[in-house]
Amino acid sequence: MSDETLLTFPTDFPIKIMGERRDDFAQTMVELVRRHAPDFRAETVEMRVSRNGNYLSVTCVVRATSRAQLDALYREITAHPWVKMAL
């Protein structure tokens, strides 16, 4: 994997996390994001329920300071059993 990136850090970087609709999904994802971006503000989260109500998307905009930070965050998000996809 190359260390090259088109991003210039620090940068505000949106991450959309999609998973099963559960009462604690959004809060769990916020806690996960905060492990990698401690300054993340939960009140900025945007949520959207799928058309049939089975899934929830949570968009978190983090202040990314490095590619390594984003890579670690994506690895943890996608490893979570409730998460179906992260963009």
mmCIF file with all atom_site columns, C-alpha atoms in Angstrom:
data_model
loop_
_atom_site.group_PDB
_atom_site.id
_atom_site.type_symbol
_atom_site.label_atom_id
_atom_site.label_alt_id
_atom_site.label_comp_id
_atom_site.label_asym_id
_atom_site.label_entity_id
_atom_site.label_seq_id
_atom_site.pdbx_PDB_ins_code
_atom_site.Cartn_x
_atom_site.Cartn_y
_atom_site.Cartn_z
_atom_site.occupancy
_atom_site.B_iso_or_equiv
_atom_site.pdbx_formal_charge
_atom_site.auth_seq_id
_atom_site.auth_comp_id
_atom_site.auth_asym_id
_atom_site.auth_atom_id
_atom_site.pdbx_PDB_model_num
ATOM 1  C CA . MET A 1 1  ? 0.000   0.000  0.000  1.00 0.00 ? 1  MET A CA 1
ATOM 2  C CA . SER A 1 2  ? 1.312   3.400  -0.936 1.00 0.00 ? 2  SER A CA 1
ATOM 3  C CA . ASP A 1 3  ? 1.458   6.327  1.470  1.00 0.00 ? 3  ASP A CA 1
ATOM 4  C CA . GLU A 1 4  ? 0.357   8.659  -1.317 1.00 0.00 ? 4  GLU A CA 1
ATOM 5  C CA . THR A 1 5  ? -2.996  10.342 -0.942 1.00 0.00 ? 5  THR A CA 1
ATOM 6  C CA . LEU A 1 6  ? -4.961  13.020 -2.744 1.00 0.00 ? 6  LEU A CA 1
ATOM 7  C CA . LEU A 1 7  ? -6.004  14.483 0.594  1.00 0.00 ? 7  LEU A CA 1
ATOM 8  C CA . THR A 1 8  ? -4.232  17.320 2.344  1.00 0.00 ? 8  THR A CA 1
ATOM 9  C CA . PHE A 1 9  ? -4.281  16.965 6.121  1.00 0.00 ? 9  PHE A CA 1
ATOM 10 C CA . PRO A 1 10 ? -5.846  18.074 8.320  1.00 0.00 ? 10 PRO A CA 1
ATOM 11 C CA . THR A 1 11 ? -9.168  17.889 6.512  1.00 0.00 ? 11 THR A CA 1
ATOM 12 C CA . ASP A 1 12 ? -12.842 17.429 7.320  1.00 0.00 ? 12 ASP A CA 1
ATOM 13 C CA . PHE A 1 13 ? -13.691 13.956 6.033  1.00 0.00 ? 13 PHE A CA 1
ATOM 14 C CA . PRO A 1 14 ? -17.232 12.502 5.873  1.00 0.00 ? 14 PRO A CA 1
ATOM 15 C CA . ILE A 1 15 ? -17.690 8.825  6.672  1.00 0.00 ? 15 ILE A CA 1
ATOM 16 C CA . LYS A 1 16 ? -21.030 7.157  5.949  1.00 0.00 ? 16 LYS A CA 1
ATOM 17 C CA . ILE A 1 17 ? -21.653 4.014  7.988  1.00 0.00 ? 17 ILE A CA 1
ATOM 18 C CA . MET A 1 18 ? -24.556 1.761  7.064  1.00 0.00 ? 18 MET A CA 1
ATOM 19 C CA . GLY A 1 19 ? -25.860 -1.043 9.216  1.00 0.00 ? 19 GLY A CA 1
ATOM 20 C CA . GLU A 1 20 ? -28.788 -2.787 10.794 1.00 0.00 ? 20 GLU A CA 1
ATOM 21 C CA . ARG A 1 21 ? -31.349 -0.466 12.315 1.00 0.00 ? 21 ARG A CA 1
ATOM 22 C CA . ARG A 1 22 ? -30.835 -0.821 16.071 1.00 0.00 ? 22 ARG A CA 1
ATOM 23 C CA . ASP A 1 23 ? -31.568 1.550  18.915 1.00 0.00 ? 23 ASP A CA 1
ATOM 24 C CA . ASP A 1 24 ? -27.884 1.707  19.880 1.00 0.00 ? 24 ASP A CA 1
ATOM 25 C CA . PHE A 1 25 ? -26.321 1.684  16.394 1.00 0.00 ? 25 PHE A CA 1
ATOM 26 C CA . ALA A 1 26 ? -25.688 5.442  16.110 1.00 0.00 ? 26 ALA A CA 1
ATOM 27 C CA . GLN A 1 27 ? -24.293 5.762  19.654 1.00 0.00 ? 27 GLN A CA 1
ATOM 28 C CA . THR A 1 28 ? -22.035 2.742  19.149 1.00 0.00 ? 28 THR A CA 1
ATOM 29 C CA . MET A 1 29 ? -20.675 4.201  15.898 1.00 0.00 ? 29 MET A CA 1
ATOM 30 C CA . VAL A 1 30 ? -20.066 7.594  17.576 1.00 0.00 ? 30 VAL A CA 1
ATOM 31 C CA . GLU A 1 31 ? -18.074 5.863  20.335 1.00 0.00 ? 31 GLU A CA 1
ATOM 32 C CA . LEU A 1 32 ? -16.063 3.987  17.725 1.00 0.00 ? 32 LEU A CA 1
ATOM 33 C CA . VAL A 1 33 ? -15.348 7.170  15.745 1.00 0.00 ? 33 VAL A CA 1
ATOM 34 C CA . ARG A 1 34 ? -14.272 9.006  18.908 1.00 0.00 ? 34 ARG A CA 1
ATOM 35 C CA . ARG A 1 35 ? -11.605 6.380  19.590 1.00 0.00 ? 35 ARG A CA 1
ATOM 36 C CA . HIS A 1 36 ? -9.891  7.575  16.409 1.00 0.00 ? 36 HIS A CA 1
ATOM 37 C CA . ALA A 1 37 ? -11.030 11.223 16.371 1.00 0.00 ? 37 ALA A CA 1
ATOM 38 C CA . PRO A 1 38 ? -11.435 12.322 20.017 1.00 0.00 ? 38 PRO A CA 1
ATOM 39 C CA . ASP A 1 39 ? -12.577 15.819 18.994 1.00 0.00 ? 39 ASP A CA 1
ATOM 40 C CA . PHE A 1 40 ? -15.542 14.442 16.986 1.00 0.00 ? 40 PHE A CA 1
ATOM 41 C CA . ARG A 1 41 ? -18.811 16.145 17.983 1.00 0.00 ? 41 ARG A CA 1
ATOM 42 C CA . ALA A 1 42 ? -21.750 13.734 18.212 1.00 0.00 ? 42 ALA A CA 1
ATOM 43 C CA . GLU A 1 43 ? -24.275 16.521 17.604 1.00 0.00 ? 43 GLU A CA 1
ATOM 44 C CA . THR A 1 44 ? -23.041 16.753 13.993 1.00 0.00 ? 44 THR A CA 1
ATOM 45 C CA . VAL A 1 45 ? -24.119 13.177 13.144 1.00 0.00 ? 45 VAL A CA 1
ATOM 46 C CA . GLU A 1 46 ? -26.627 12.850 10.333 1.00 0.00 ? 46 GLU A CA 1
ATOM 47 C CA . MET A 1 47 ? -28.862 9.773  10.304 1.00 0.00 ? 47 MET A CA 1
ATOM 48 C CA . ARG A 1 48 ? -31.172 8.351  7.682  1.00 0.00 ? 48 ARG A CA 1
ATOM 49 C CA . VAL A 1 49 ? -33.396 5.281  7.833  1.00 0.00 ? 49 VAL A CA 1
ATOM 50 C CA . SER A 1 50 ? -33.708 3.099  4.733  1.00 0.00 ? 50 SER A CA 1
ATOM 51 C CA . ARG A 1 51 ? -36.926 3.085  2.732  1.00 0.00 ? 51 ARG A CA 1
ATOM 52 C CA . ASN A 1 52 ? -38.150 -0.165 4.320  1.00 0.00 ? 52 ASN A CA 1
ATOM 53 C CA . GLY A 1 53 ? -36.865 0.782  7.771  1.00 0.00 ? 53 GLY A CA 1
ATOM 54 C CA . ASN A 1 54 ? -34.421 -2.115 8.097  1.00 0.00 ? 54 ASN A CA 1
ATOM 55 C CA . TYR A 1 55 ? -31.165 -0.157 7.879  1.00 0.00 ? 55 TYR A CA 1
ATOM 56 C CA . LEU A 1 56 ? -29.732 3.052  9.230  1.00 0.00 ? 56 LEU A CA 1
ATOM 57 C CA . SER A 1 57 ? -26.999 5.209  7.740  1.00 0.00 ? 57 SER A CA 1
ATOM 58 C CA . VAL A 1 58 ? -24.924 7.380  10.034 1.00 0.00 ? 58 VAL A CA 1
ATOM 59 C CA . THR A 1 59 ? -22.726 10.100 8.542  1.00 0.00 ? 59 THR A CA 1
ATOM 60 C CA . CYS A 1 60 ? -19.884 11.401 10.697 1.00 0.00 ? 60 CYS A CA 1
ATOM 61 C CA . VAL A 1 61 ? -17.587 14.197 9.544  1.00 0.00 ? 61 VAL A CA 1
ATOM 62 C CA . VAL A 1 62 ? -14.229 13.787 11.277 1.00 0.00 ? 62 VAL A CA 1
ATOM 63 C CA . ARG A 1 63 ? -11.274 16.151 11.340 1.00 0.00 ? 63 ARG A CA 1
ATOM 64 C CA . ALA A 1 64 ? -8.749  13.765 9.800  1.00 0.00 ? 64 ALA A CA 1
ATOM 65 C CA . THR A 1 65 ? -5.110  14.381 10.587 1.00 0.00 ? 65 THR A CA 1
ATOM 66 C CA . SER A 1 66 ? -3.526  11.541 8.585  1.00 0.00 ? 66 SER A CA 1
ATOM 67 C CA . ARG A 1 67 ? -4.188  8.686  6.214  1.00 0.00 ? 67 ARG A CA 1
ATOM 68 C CA . ALA A 1 68 ? -3.112  6.273  8.941  1.00 0.00 ? 68 ALA A CA 1
ATOM 69 C CA . GLN A 1 69 ? -5.860  7.646  11.191 1.00 0.00 ? 69 GLN A CA 1
ATOM 70 C CA . LEU A 1 70 ? -8.507  7.174  8.482  1.00 0.00 ? 70 LEU A CA 1
ATOM 71 C CA . ASP A 1 71 ? -7.235  3.687  7.608  1.00 0.00 ? 71 ASP A CA 1
ATOM 72 C CA . ALA A 1 72 ? -7.424  2.597  11.261 1.00 0.00 ? 72 ALA A CA 1
ATOM 73 C CA . LEU A 1 73 ? -10.904 4.074  11.606 1.00 0.00 ? 73 LEU A CA 1
ATOM 74 C CA . TYR A 1 74 ? -12.176 2.309  8.471  1.00 0.00 ? 74 TYR A CA 1
ATOM 75 C CA . ARG A 1 75 ? -10.648 -0.992 9.604  1.00 0.00 ? 75 ARG A CA 1
ATOM 76 C CA . GLU A 1 76 ? -12.448 -0.810 12.952 1.00 0.00 ? 76 GLU A CA 1
ATOM 77 C CA . ILE A 1 77 ? -15.741 0.337  11.440 1.00 0.00 ? 77 ILE A CA 1
ATOM 78 C CA . THR A 1 78 ? -15.853 -2.394 8.794  1.00 0.00 ? 78 THR A CA 1
ATOM 79 C CA . ALA A 1 79 ? -14.887 -5.072 11.342 1.00 0.00 ? 79 ALA A CA 1
ATOM 80 C CA . HIS A 1 80 ? -17.892 -4.251 13.529 1.00 0.00 ? 80 HIS A CA 1
ATOM 81 C CA . PRO A 1 81 ? -20.577 -6.972 13.206 1.00 0.00 ? 81 PRO A CA 1
ATOM 82 C CA . TRP A 1 82 ? -23.460 -4.475 12.859 1.00 0.00 ? 82 TRP A CA 1
ATOM 83 C CA . VAL A 1 83 ? -21.857 -2.608 9.953  1.00 0.00 ? 83 VAL A CA 1
ATOM 84 C CA . LYS A 1 84 ? -22.853 -3.645 6.429  1.00 0.00 ? 84 LYS A CA 1
ATOM 85 C CA . MET A 1 85 ? -20.860 -0.961 4.571  1.00 0.00 ? 85 MET A CA 1
ATOM 86 C CA . ALA A 1 86 ? -18.761 2.157  5.124  1.00 0.00 ? 86 ALA A CA 1
ATOM 87 C CA . LEU A 1 87 ? -18.020 4.825  2.518  1.00 0.00 ? 87 LEU A CA 1
#
